């Protein structure tokens, strides 16, 4: 059943979620089907009947983005500077467009109290012996603990430590976590392999080393390809919360905001606590809503009880 949407003039098709999925997988254009459900709604039986009859008609391709010439017409000549895309920017645009178009995303968010984490981090960094140059031999960041906590959470909830393929879910033994790193002209996500088995200090040193080579554009493909999840942290820019786009073939990504003091209620009384908002983006093909919520709950538990990371 198709009606016209008043604001756009485009046909509005009434179909069940299952019918839409089957039609997409079978290459059917739903607008060409007659629904047999209530009020003419297209249901599973209609799609299966059409497929059985061989009435496959590939759906119309997604509309292409406006060409460069069309876009330039909106702006006065000489009022802008053109910066050609390098290969990194082209790859980012291609992969993230693919992700938005092909991955059924949903988002979950939670606030974490991180005062215990900040105290532990301060004590751990203060314990670092001085090197010959007088500088501490290590200095961990909050992000290092976030990566470790996510790796542990994935181990505690192995059903979410997966990758979707059309044939099967790949359940991984290790927690390979990508870490978003800003580089000139774009973004790259080097992978911390087997993060659950590494200490926070080891994760910290590896992130620094990979980020340095990423900015120098010296990463090898195996160092930034793959992974099951990722962390994107914009807290250092004062961002309170945001949502991040999954980088295929990963199934989740955790967007981390800044830690800030807020008034919360504890035991019925108002208190000040340092809170950090995080948002988990999930690929619904691999991680359902309840599973995503359980994974996020595990992360929250670990980050709020940071001694677990040293067990």
PDB file of C-alpha atoms in Angstrom:
ATOM      1  CA  UNK A   1       0.000   0.000   0.000  1.00  0.00           C
ATOM      2  CA  UNK A   2       1.447   3.374  -0.968  1.00  0.00           C
ATOM      3  CA  UNK A   3       0.249   6.866  -0.192  1.00  0.00           C
ATOM      4  CA  UNK A   4       1.856  10.180  -1.059  1.00  0.00           C
ATOM      5  CA  UNK A   5       3.732  11.975   1.698  1.00  0.00           C
ATOM      6  CA  UNK A   6       2.446  15.583   1.602  1.00  0.00           C
ATOM      7  CA  UNK A   7       5.726  17.347   2.342  1.00  0.00           C
ATOM      8  CA  UNK A   8       7.865  15.499  -0.214  1.00  0.00           C
ATOM      9  CA  UNK A   9       5.444  13.968  -2.705  1.00  0.00           C
ATOM     10  CA  UNK A  10       7.272  10.655  -2.315  1.00  0.00           C
ATOM     11  CA  UNK A  11       5.252   7.440  -1.994  1.00  0.00           C
ATOM     12  CA  UNK A  12       4.746   6.191   1.533  1.00  0.00           C
ATOM     13  CA  UNK A  13       4.708   2.411   1.680  1.00  0.00           C
ATOM     14  CA  UNK A  14       2.971   0.541   4.495  1.00  0.00           C
ATOM     15  CA  UNK A  15       4.751  -2.754   5.168  1.00  0.00           C
ATOM     16  CA  UNK A  16       5.698  -4.859   8.162  1.00  0.00           C
ATOM     17  CA  UNK A  17       9.356  -4.791   9.303  1.00  0.00           C
ATOM     18  CA  UNK A  18       9.771  -8.451   8.315  1.00  0.00           C
ATOM     19  CA  UNK A  19       8.317  -7.777   4.870  1.00  0.00           C
ATOM     20  CA  UNK A  20      10.734  -4.882   4.380  1.00  0.00           C
ATOM     21  CA  UNK A  21      13.715  -7.018   5.362  1.00  0.00           C
ATOM     22  CA  UNK A  22      12.710  -9.908   3.085  1.00  0.00           C
ATOM     23  CA  UNK A  23      12.093  -7.505   0.208  1.00  0.00           C
ATOM     24  CA  UNK A  24      15.502  -5.902   0.654  1.00  0.00           C
ATOM     25  CA  UNK A  25      17.248  -9.282   0.763  1.00  0.00           C
ATOM     26  CA  UNK A  26      15.331 -10.485  -2.280  1.00  0.00           C
ATOM     27  CA  UNK A  27      15.761  -7.321  -4.331  1.00  0.00           C
ATOM     28  CA  UNK A  28      12.052  -6.472  -4.428  1.00  0.00           C
ATOM     29  CA  UNK A  29      10.624  -3.008  -4.917  1.00  0.00           C
ATOM     30  CA  UNK A  30       7.855  -2.805  -2.314  1.00  0.00           C
ATOM     31  CA  UNK A  31       6.012  -0.130  -4.271  1.00  0.00           C
ATOM     32  CA  UNK A  32       5.288  -2.739  -6.961  1.00  0.00           C
ATOM     33  CA  UNK A  33       3.495  -5.084  -4.517  1.00  0.00           C
ATOM     34  CA  UNK A  34      -0.151  -5.212  -3.480  1.00  0.00           C
ATOM     35  CA  UNK A  35      -0.538  -5.766   0.242  1.00  0.00           C
ATOM     36  CA  UNK A  36      -2.954  -8.325   1.657  1.00  0.00           C
ATOM     37  CA  UNK A  37      -2.660  -7.242   5.280  1.00  0.00           C
ATOM     38  CA  UNK A  38      -4.966  -4.933   7.233  1.00  0.00           C
ATOM     39  CA  UNK A  39      -5.716  -1.757   5.254  1.00  0.00           C
ATOM     40  CA  UNK A  40      -3.578  -3.024   2.386  1.00  0.00           C
ATOM     41  CA  UNK A  41      -0.388  -3.365   4.409  1.00  0.00           C
ATOM     42  CA  UNK A  42       2.342  -5.459   2.773  1.00  0.00           C
ATOM     43  CA  UNK A  43       3.139  -8.457   4.944  1.00  0.00           C
ATOM     44  CA  UNK A  44       5.562 -11.389   4.862  1.00  0.00           C
ATOM     45  CA  UNK A  45       3.229 -13.571   2.768  1.00  0.00           C
ATOM     46  CA  UNK A  46       3.026 -10.957  -0.014  1.00  0.00           C
ATOM     47  CA  UNK A  47       6.806 -10.766  -0.338  1.00  0.00           C
ATOM     48  CA  UNK A  48       7.280 -14.535  -0.248  1.00  0.00           C
ATOM     49  CA  UNK A  49       4.600 -14.983  -2.910  1.00  0.00           C
ATOM     50  CA  UNK A  50       6.272 -12.449  -5.179  1.00  0.00           C
ATOM     51  CA  UNK A  51       9.670 -14.075  -4.699  1.00  0.00           C
ATOM     52  CA  UNK A  52       8.227 -17.533  -5.424  1.00  0.00           C
ATOM     53  CA  UNK A  53       6.773 -16.211  -8.694  1.00  0.00           C
ATOM     54  CA  UNK A  54      10.116 -14.757  -9.679  1.00  0.00           C
ATOM     55  CA  UNK A  55       8.789 -11.219  -9.624  1.00  0.00           C
ATOM     56  CA  UNK A  56      12.106  -9.832  -8.475  1.00  0.00           C
ATOM     57  CA  UNK A  57      12.613  -6.201  -9.306  1.00  0.00           C
ATOM     58  CA  UNK A  58      15.643  -4.510  -7.873  1.00  0.00           C
ATOM     59  CA  UNK A  59      14.731  -1.558  -5.700  1.00  0.00           C
ATOM     60  CA  UNK A  60      15.694   1.866  -6.956  1.00  0.00           C
ATOM     61  CA  UNK A  61      19.225   2.860  -5.913  1.00  0.00           C
ATOM     62  CA  UNK A  62      19.718   5.395  -3.183  1.00  0.00           C
ATOM     63  CA  UNK A  63      19.778   8.965  -4.430  1.00  0.00           C
ATOM     64  CA  UNK A  64      23.277  10.154  -5.192  1.00  0.00           C
ATOM     65  CA  UNK A  65      24.730  13.160  -3.426  1.00  0.00           C
ATOM     66  CA  UNK A  66      24.614  16.426  -5.416  1.00  0.00           C
ATOM     67  CA  UNK A  67      27.523  16.829  -7.781  1.00  0.00           C
ATOM     68  CA  UNK A  68      30.309  19.283  -7.033  1.00  0.00           C
ATOM     69  CA  UNK A  69      29.070  21.635  -9.773  1.00  0.00           C
ATOM     70  CA  UNK A  70      25.529  21.632  -8.393  1.00  0.00           C
ATOM     71  CA  UNK A  71      26.804  22.377  -4.897  1.00  0.00           C
ATOM     72  CA  UNK A  72      29.069  25.212  -6.082  1.00  0.00           C
ATOM     73  CA  UNK A  73      26.052  27.013  -7.545  1.00  0.00           C
ATOM     74  CA  UNK A  74      24.805  27.763  -4.031  1.00  0.00           C
ATOM     75  CA  UNK A  75      27.856  29.919  -3.317  1.00  0.00           C
ATOM     76  CA  UNK A  76      29.288  33.013  -4.950  1.00  0.00           C
ATOM     77  CA  UNK A  77      32.410  32.413  -7.034  1.00  0.00           C
ATOM     78  CA  UNK A  78      35.541  33.451  -5.187  1.00  0.00           C
ATOM     79  CA  UNK A  79      33.881  33.243  -1.759  1.00  0.00           C
ATOM     80  CA  UNK A  80      35.490  29.923  -0.855  1.00  0.00           C
ATOM     81  CA  UNK A  81      38.716  27.955  -1.131  1.00  0.00           C
ATOM     82  CA  UNK A  82      38.691  24.441  -2.596  1.00  0.00           C
ATOM     83  CA  UNK A  83      40.612  21.783  -0.678  1.00  0.00           C
ATOM     84  CA  UNK A  84      40.831  18.575  -2.757  1.00  0.00           C
ATOM     85  CA  UNK A  85      40.059  15.309  -0.958  1.00  0.00           C
ATOM     86  CA  UNK A  86      43.039  13.153  -0.099  1.00  0.00           C
ATOM     87  CA  UNK A  87      42.790   9.369   0.017  1.00  0.00           C
ATOM     88  CA  UNK A  88      42.060   9.349   3.751  1.00  0.00           C
ATOM     89  CA  UNK A  89      39.079  11.683   3.411  1.00  0.00           C
ATOM     90  CA  UNK A  90      37.776   9.691   0.433  1.00  0.00           C
ATOM     91  CA  UNK A  91      38.031   6.440   2.388  1.00  0.00           C
ATOM     92  CA  UNK A  92      36.276   7.947   5.423  1.00  0.00           C
ATOM     93  CA  UNK A  93      33.439   9.296   3.277  1.00  0.00           C
ATOM     94  CA  UNK A  94      33.001   5.978   1.470  1.00  0.00           C
ATOM     95  CA  UNK A  95      33.069   3.730   4.548  1.00  0.00           C
ATOM     96  CA  UNK A  96      30.866   5.850   6.792  1.00  0.00           C
ATOM     97  CA  UNK A  97      28.323   6.430   4.020  1.00  0.00           C
ATOM     98  CA  UNK A  98      28.232   2.655   3.576  1.00  0.00           C
ATOM     99  CA  UNK A  99      27.788   2.218   7.325  1.00  0.00           C
ATOM    100  CA  UNK A 100      24.832   4.608   7.561  1.00  0.00           C
ATOM    101  CA  UNK A 101      23.147   3.110   4.492  1.00  0.00           C
ATOM    102  CA  UNK A 102      23.623  -0.563   5.321  1.00  0.00           C
ATOM    103  CA  UNK A 103      23.762  -0.902   9.133  1.00  0.00           C
ATOM    104  CA  UNK A 104      20.537  -0.725  11.192  1.00  0.00           C
ATOM    105  CA  UNK A 105      21.851   1.433  14.033  1.00  0.00           C
ATOM    106  CA  UNK A 106      20.378   2.112  17.454  1.00  0.00           C
ATOM    107  CA  UNK A 107      21.810   3.999  20.403  1.00  0.00           C
ATOM    108  CA  UNK A 108      21.947   3.500  24.180  1.00  0.00           C
ATOM    109  CA  UNK A 109      23.314   5.965  26.712  1.00  0.00           C
ATOM    110  CA  UNK A 110      24.154   5.943  30.393  1.00  0.00           C
ATOM    111  CA  UNK A 111      25.871   8.203  32.930  1.00  0.00           C
ATOM    112  CA  UNK A 112      28.848   6.793  34.849  1.00  0.00           C
ATOM    113  CA  UNK A 113      30.186   8.102  38.144  1.00  0.00           C
ATOM    114  CA  UNK A 114      33.972   8.238  37.780  1.00  0.00           C
ATOM    115  CA  UNK A 115      35.249   9.696  41.076  1.00  0.00           C
ATOM    116  CA  UNK A 116      36.684   6.294  42.102  1.00  0.00           C
ATOM    117  CA  UNK A 117      38.315   5.976  38.694  1.00  0.00           C
ATOM    118  CA  UNK A 118      39.902   9.426  38.947  1.00  0.00           C
ATOM    119  CA  UNK A 119      41.307   8.643  42.404  1.00  0.00           C
ATOM    120  CA  UNK A 120      42.725   5.311  41.227  1.00  0.00           C
ATOM    121  CA  UNK A 121      44.242   6.918  38.127  1.00  0.00           C
ATOM    122  CA  UNK A 122      45.857   9.649  40.227  1.00  0.00           C
ATOM    123  CA  UNK A 123      47.368   7.093  42.625  1.00  0.00           C
ATOM    124  CA  UNK A 124      48.558   4.862  39.784  1.00  0.00           C
ATOM    125  CA  UNK A 125      50.213   7.732  37.914  1.00  0.00           C
ATOM    126  CA  UNK A 126      51.787   9.041  41.130  1.00  0.00           C
ATOM    127  CA  UNK A 127      53.406   5.627  41.653  1.00  0.00           C
ATOM    128  CA  UNK A 128      55.325   5.838  38.366  1.00  0.00           C
ATOM    129  CA  UNK A 129      59.099   6.016  38.948  1.00  0.00           C
ATOM    130  CA  UNK A 130      61.028   8.802  37.266  1.00  0.00           C
ATOM    131  CA  UNK A 131      63.091   8.127  34.156  1.00  0.00           C
ATOM    132  CA  UNK A 132      66.590   9.477  33.566  1.00  0.00           C
ATOM    133  CA  UNK A 133      65.088  12.664  32.087  1.00  0.00           C
ATOM    134  CA  UNK A 134      63.108  13.285  35.269  1.00  0.00           C
ATOM    135  CA  UNK A 135      59.739  12.464  33.726  1.00  0.00           C
ATOM    136  CA  UNK A 136      57.389   9.720  35.000  1.00  0.00           C
ATOM    137  CA  UNK A 137      57.835   6.401  33.191  1.00  0.00           C
ATOM    138  CA  UNK A 138      54.077   6.220  32.596  1.00  0.00           C
ATOM    139  CA  UNK A 139      51.027   8.467  32.607  1.00  0.00           C
ATOM    140  CA  UNK A 140      47.651   6.911  31.939  1.00  0.00           C
ATOM    141  CA  UNK A 141      44.585   8.767  30.680  1.00  0.00           C
ATOM    142  CA  UNK A 142      40.917   8.217  31.435  1.00  0.00           C
ATOM    143  CA  UNK A 143      40.559   6.919  27.875  1.00  0.00           C
ATOM    144  CA  UNK A 144      42.992   4.090  28.610  1.00  0.00           C
ATOM    145  CA  UNK A 145      40.695   2.879  31.394  1.00  0.00           C
ATOM    146  CA  UNK A 146      37.645   3.237  29.130  1.00  0.00           C
ATOM    147  CA  UNK A 147      39.266   0.926  26.553  1.00  0.00           C
ATOM    148  CA  UNK A 148      40.152  -1.603  29.246  1.00  0.00           C
ATOM    149  CA  UNK A 149      36.655  -1.455  30.778  1.00  0.00           C
ATOM    150  CA  UNK A 150      34.997  -2.001  27.392  1.00  0.00           C
ATOM    151  CA  UNK A 151      37.290  -4.968  26.694  1.00  0.00           C
ATOM    152  CA  UNK A 152      36.371  -6.536  30.049  1.00  0.00           C
ATOM    153  CA  UNK A 153      32.655  -5.844  29.483  1.00  0.00           C
ATOM    154  CA  UNK A 154      32.792  -7.664  26.141  1.00  0.00           C
ATOM    155  CA  UNK A 155      34.386 -10.663  27.862  1.00  0.00           C
ATOM    156  CA  UNK A 156      31.689 -10.641  30.524  1.00  0.00           C
ATOM    157  CA  UNK A 157      29.016 -10.408  27.828  1.00  0.00           C
ATOM    158  CA  UNK A 158      30.492 -12.604  25.034  1.00  0.00           C
ATOM    159  CA  UNK A 159      27.221 -12.592  23.053  1.00  0.00           C
ATOM    160  CA  UNK A 160      28.067  -8.970  22.174  1.00  0.00           C
ATOM    161  CA  UNK A 161      31.686  -9.713  21.239  1.00  0.00           C
ATOM    162  CA  UNK A 162      30.582 -10.613  17.712  1.00  0.00           C
ATOM    163  CA  UNK A 163      30.754  -9.637  14.066  1.00  0.00           C
ATOM    164  CA  UNK A 164      27.802  -9.932  11.683  1.00  0.00           C
ATOM    165  CA  UNK A 165      28.104 -11.753   8.360  1.00  0.00           C
ATOM    166  CA  UNK A 166      25.206 -12.744   6.064  1.00  0.00           C
ATOM    167  CA  UNK A 167      25.803 -16.401   6.952  1.00  0.00           C
ATOM    168  CA  UNK A 168      26.654 -16.352  10.653  1.00  0.00           C
ATOM    169  CA  UNK A 169      27.737 -14.344  13.672  1.00  0.00           C
ATOM    170  CA  UNK A 170      31.449 -14.556  14.393  1.00  0.00           C
ATOM    171  CA  UNK A 171      31.908 -14.754  18.164  1.00  0.00           C
ATOM    172  CA  UNK A 172      35.424 -13.649  19.055  1.00  0.00           C
ATOM    173  CA  UNK A 173      37.654 -14.947  21.820  1.00  0.00           C
ATOM    174  CA  UNK A 174      39.552 -11.679  22.291  1.00  0.00           C
ATOM    175  CA  UNK A 175      38.320  -8.119  22.709  1.00  0.00           C
ATOM    176  CA  UNK A 176      39.964  -6.136  19.896  1.00  0.00           C
ATOM    177  CA  UNK A 177      39.126  -2.464  20.507  1.00  0.00           C
ATOM    178  CA  UNK A 178      39.621   0.372  18.042  1.00  0.00           C
ATOM    179  CA  UNK A 179      40.596   3.810  19.336  1.00  0.00           C
ATOM    180  CA  UNK A 180      39.550   6.799  17.235  1.00  0.00           C
ATOM    181  CA  UNK A 181      42.525   9.079  16.539  1.00  0.00           C
ATOM    182  CA  UNK A 182      42.215  12.462  14.842  1.00  0.00           C
ATOM    183  CA  UNK A 183      44.805  13.015  12.129  1.00  0.00           C
ATOM    184  CA  UNK A 184      45.259  15.908   9.682  1.00  0.00           C
ATOM    185  CA  UNK A 185      42.434  15.641   7.165  1.00  0.00           C
ATOM    186  CA  UNK A 186      40.509  12.853   8.820  1.00  0.00           C
ATOM    187  CA  UNK A 187      40.222  10.085  11.366  1.00  0.00           C
ATOM    188  CA  UNK A 188      41.759   6.651  11.774  1.00  0.00           C
ATOM    189  CA  UNK A 189      41.009   3.895  14.280  1.00  0.00           C
ATOM    190  CA  UNK A 190      44.037   1.764  15.209  1.00  0.00           C
ATOM    191  CA  UNK A 191      43.154  -1.508  16.946  1.00  0.00           C
ATOM    192  CA  UNK A 192      44.283  -2.603  20.415  1.00  0.00           C
ATOM    193  CA  UNK A 193      44.360  -6.375  20.010  1.00  0.00           C
ATOM    194  CA  UNK A 194      43.515  -8.650  22.925  1.00  0.00           C
ATOM    195  CA  UNK A 195      42.826  -5.597  25.082  1.00  0.00           C
ATOM    196  CA  UNK A 196      41.216  -7.616  27.873  1.00  0.00           C
ATOM    197  CA  UNK A 197      44.542  -9.353  28.562  1.00  0.00           C
ATOM    198  CA  UNK A 198      46.658  -6.182  28.634  1.00  0.00           C
ATOM    199  CA  UNK A 199      47.256  -3.932  31.610  1.00  0.00           C
ATOM    200  CA  UNK A 200      46.049  -0.345  31.575  1.00  0.00           C
ATOM    201  CA  UNK A 201      49.671   0.749  31.315  1.00  0.00           C
ATOM    202  CA  UNK A 202      50.265  -1.502  28.296  1.00  0.00           C
ATOM    203  CA  UNK A 203      47.092  -0.185  26.630  1.00  0.00           C
ATOM    204  CA  UNK A 204      48.193   3.391  27.322  1.00  0.00           C
ATOM    205  CA  UNK A 205      51.628   2.858  25.793  1.00  0.00           C
ATOM    206  CA  UNK A 206      50.209   1.057  22.762  1.00  0.00           C
ATOM    207  CA  UNK A 207      47.637   3.789  22.111  1.00  0.00           C
ATOM    208  CA  UNK A 208      50.364   6.454  22.237  1.00  0.00           C
ATOM    209  CA  UNK A 209      52.591   4.476  19.883  1.00  0.00           C
ATOM    210  CA  UNK A 210      49.828   3.712  17.366  1.00  0.00           C
ATOM    211  CA  UNK A 211      48.444   7.259  17.496  1.00  0.00           C
ATOM    212  CA  UNK A 212      51.885   8.681  16.777  1.00  0.00           C
ATOM    213  CA  UNK A 213      52.344   6.465  13.742  1.00  0.00           C
ATOM    214  CA  UNK A 214      48.773   7.180  12.635  1.00  0.00           C
ATOM    215  CA  UNK A 215      49.465  10.917  12.575  1.00  0.00           C
ATOM    216  CA  UNK A 216      52.663  10.206  10.632  1.00  0.00           C
ATOM    217  CA  UNK A 217      50.577   8.022   8.271  1.00  0.00           C
ATOM    218  CA  UNK A 218      52.786   5.014   8.941  1.00  0.00           C
ATOM    219  CA  UNK A 219      50.170   2.520  10.146  1.00  0.00           C
ATOM    220  CA  UNK A 220      49.994  -0.832   8.366  1.00  0.00           C
ATOM    221  CA  UNK A 221      46.541  -2.076   7.259  1.00  0.00           C
ATOM    222  CA  UNK A 222      46.384  -4.864   9.846  1.00  0.00           C
ATOM    223  CA  UNK A 223      46.858  -2.234  12.558  1.00  0.00           C
ATOM    224  CA  UNK A 224      43.628  -0.401  11.762  1.00  0.00           C
ATOM    225  CA  UNK A 225      41.430  -3.002  10.038  1.00  0.00           C
ATOM    226  CA  UNK A 226      39.009  -5.315  11.840  1.00  0.00           C
ATOM    227  CA  UNK A 227      38.201  -5.117  15.531  1.00  0.00           C
ATOM    228  CA  UNK A 228      34.887  -5.866  17.228  1.00  0.00           C
ATOM    229  CA  UNK A 229      34.216  -2.518  18.918  1.00  0.00           C
ATOM    230  CA  UNK A 230      35.749   0.938  19.290  1.00  0.00           C
ATOM    231  CA  UNK A 231      36.012   3.968  21.555  1.00  0.00           C
ATOM    232  CA  UNK A 232      35.569   7.543  20.346  1.00  0.00           C
ATOM    233  CA  UNK A 233      36.316  10.136  23.022  1.00  0.00           C
ATOM    234  CA  UNK A 234      35.521  13.839  22.555  1.00  0.00           C
ATOM    235  CA  UNK A 235      35.542  14.685  26.247  1.00  0.00           C
ATOM    236  CA  UNK A 236      38.785  16.637  25.915  1.00  0.00           C
ATOM    237  CA  UNK A 237      36.902  19.080  23.648  1.00  0.00           C
ATOM    238  CA  UNK A 238      34.237  19.748  26.258  1.00  0.00           C
ATOM    239  CA  UNK A 239      31.622  17.609  24.512  1.00  0.00           C
ATOM    240  CA  UNK A 240      29.112  16.247  27.012  1.00  0.00           C
ATOM    241  CA  UNK A 241      27.580  13.503  24.846  1.00  0.00           C
ATOM    242  CA  UNK A 242      27.326  12.437  21.203  1.00  0.00           C
ATOM    243  CA  UNK A 243      26.677   9.433  18.992  1.00  0.00           C
ATOM    244  CA  UNK A 244      29.369   7.794  16.880  1.00  0.00           C
ATOM    245  CA  UNK A 245      29.063   5.918  13.584  1.00  0.00           C
ATOM    246  CA  UNK A 246      30.105   2.266  13.569  1.00  0.00           C
ATOM    247  CA  UNK A 247      33.117   1.455  11.416  1.00  0.00           C
ATOM    248  CA  UNK A 248      32.448  -1.911   9.650  1.00  0.00           C
ATOM    249  CA  UNK A 249      33.035  -4.741  10.399  1.00  0.00           C
ATOM    250  CA  UNK A 250      32.767  -3.657  14.038  1.00  0.00           C
ATOM    251  CA  UNK A 251      29.402  -4.189  15.735  1.00  0.00           C
ATOM    252  CA  UNK A 252      29.502  -1.431  18.352  1.00  0.00           C
ATOM    253  CA  UNK A 253      31.242   1.834  19.171  1.00  0.00           C
ATOM    254  CA  UNK A 254      31.286   3.716  22.467  1.00  0.00           C
ATOM    255  CA  UNK A 255      31.106   7.528  22.314  1.00  0.00           C
ATOM    256  CA  UNK A 256      32.585   9.102  25.449  1.00  0.00           C
ATOM    257  CA  UNK A 257      31.867  12.608  26.725  1.00  0.00           C
ATOM    258  CA  UNK A 258      33.737  14.718  29.255  1.00  0.00           C
ATOM    259  CA  UNK A 259      33.762  14.004  32.963  1.00  0.00           C
ATOM    260  CA  UNK A 260      32.122  16.869  34.809  1.00  0.00           C
ATOM    261  CA  UNK A 261      30.784  17.579  38.253  1.00  0.00           C
ATOM    262  CA  UNK A 262      27.009  17.300  38.504  1.00  0.00           C
ATOM    263  CA  UNK A 263      24.455  17.265  41.275  1.00  0.00           C
ATOM    264  CA  UNK A 264      23.002  13.784  41.690  1.00  0.00           C
ATOM    265  CA  UNK A 265      20.878  12.060  44.323  1.00  0.00           C
ATOM    266  CA  UNK A 266      22.386   9.372  46.578  1.00  0.00           C
ATOM    267  CA  UNK A 267      20.412   7.699  49.323  1.00  0.00           C
ATOM    268  CA  UNK A 268      17.753  10.364  48.969  1.00  0.00           C
ATOM    269  CA  UNK A 269      20.169  13.284  49.415  1.00  0.00           C
ATOM    270  CA  UNK A 270      21.761  15.611  46.827  1.00  0.00           C
ATOM    271  CA  UNK A 271      25.529  15.200  46.379  1.00  0.00           C
ATOM    272  CA  UNK A 272      28.123  16.401  43.885  1.00  0.00           C
ATOM    273  CA  UNK A 273      29.764  13.680  41.788  1.00  0.00           C
ATOM    274  CA  UNK A 274      31.941  13.534  38.686  1.00  0.00           C
ATOM    275  CA  UNK A 275      29.800  12.066  35.927  1.00  0.00           C
ATOM    276  CA  UNK A 276      30.695  10.904  32.414  1.00  0.00           C
ATOM    277  CA  UNK A 277      28.050  10.313  29.746  1.00  0.00           C
ATOM    278  CA  UNK A 278      28.655   7.500  27.256  1.00  0.00           C
ATOM    279  CA  UNK A 279      26.578   6.406  24.250  1.00  0.00           C
ATOM    280  CA  UNK A 280      26.804   2.940  22.721  1.00  0.00           C
ATOM    281  CA  UNK A 281      25.987   2.642  19.004  1.00  0.00           C
ATOM    282  CA  UNK A 282      24.937  -0.901  18.060  1.00  0.00           C
ATOM    283  CA  UNK A 283      24.495  -2.843  14.836  1.00  0.00           C
ATOM    284  CA  UNK A 284      21.044  -4.360  15.370  1.00  0.00           C
ATOM    285  CA  UNK A 285      21.918  -7.289  13.107  1.00  0.00           C
ATOM    286  CA  UNK A 286      24.508  -8.456  15.640  1.00  0.00           C
ATOM    287  CA  UNK A 287      23.536  -6.858  18.956  1.00  0.00           C
ATOM    288  CA  UNK A 288      19.869  -6.613  19.953  1.00  0.00           C
ATOM    289  CA  UNK A 289      18.516  -3.914  22.242  1.00  0.00           C
ATOM    290  CA  UNK A 290      18.520  -5.973  25.441  1.00  0.00           C
ATOM    291  CA  UNK A 291      22.010  -7.321  24.721  1.00  0.00           C
ATOM    292  CA  UNK A 292      23.314  -3.821  24.043  1.00  0.00           C
ATOM    293  CA  UNK A 293      21.815  -2.644  27.333  1.00  0.00           C
ATOM    294  CA  UNK A 294      23.464  -5.534  29.188  1.00  0.00           C
ATOM    295  CA  UNK A 295      26.831  -4.748  27.608  1.00  0.00           C
ATOM    296  CA  UNK A 296      26.515  -1.094  28.590  1.00  0.00           C
ATOM    297  CA  UNK A 297      25.545  -2.102  32.141  1.00  0.00           C
ATOM    298  CA  UNK A 298      28.683  -4.269  32.360  1.00  0.00           C
ATOM    299  CA  UNK A 299      30.814  -1.348  31.153  1.00  0.00           C
ATOM    300  CA  UNK A 300      29.242   0.969  33.727  1.00  0.00           C
ATOM    301  CA  UNK A 301      29.890  -1.545  36.500  1.00  0.00           C
ATOM    302  CA  UNK A 302      33.553  -1.927  35.563  1.00  0.00           C
ATOM    303  CA  UNK A 303      34.227   1.800  35.085  1.00  0.00           C
ATOM    304  CA  UNK A 304      32.587   2.581  38.450  1.00  0.00           C
ATOM    305  CA  UNK A 305      34.550  -0.209  40.189  1.00  0.00           C
ATOM    306  CA  UNK A 306      37.953   0.381  38.542  1.00  0.00           C
ATOM    307  CA  UNK A 307      39.889  -1.994  40.818  1.00  0.00           C
ATOM    308  CA  UNK A 308      38.401  -4.765  38.658  1.00  0.00           C
ATOM    309  CA  UNK A 309      40.755  -3.663  35.879  1.00  0.00           C
ATOM    310  CA  UNK A 310      43.736  -4.690  38.000  1.00  0.00           C
ATOM    311  CA  UNK A 311      42.360  -8.058  39.084  1.00  0.00           C
TER     312      UNK A 311
END
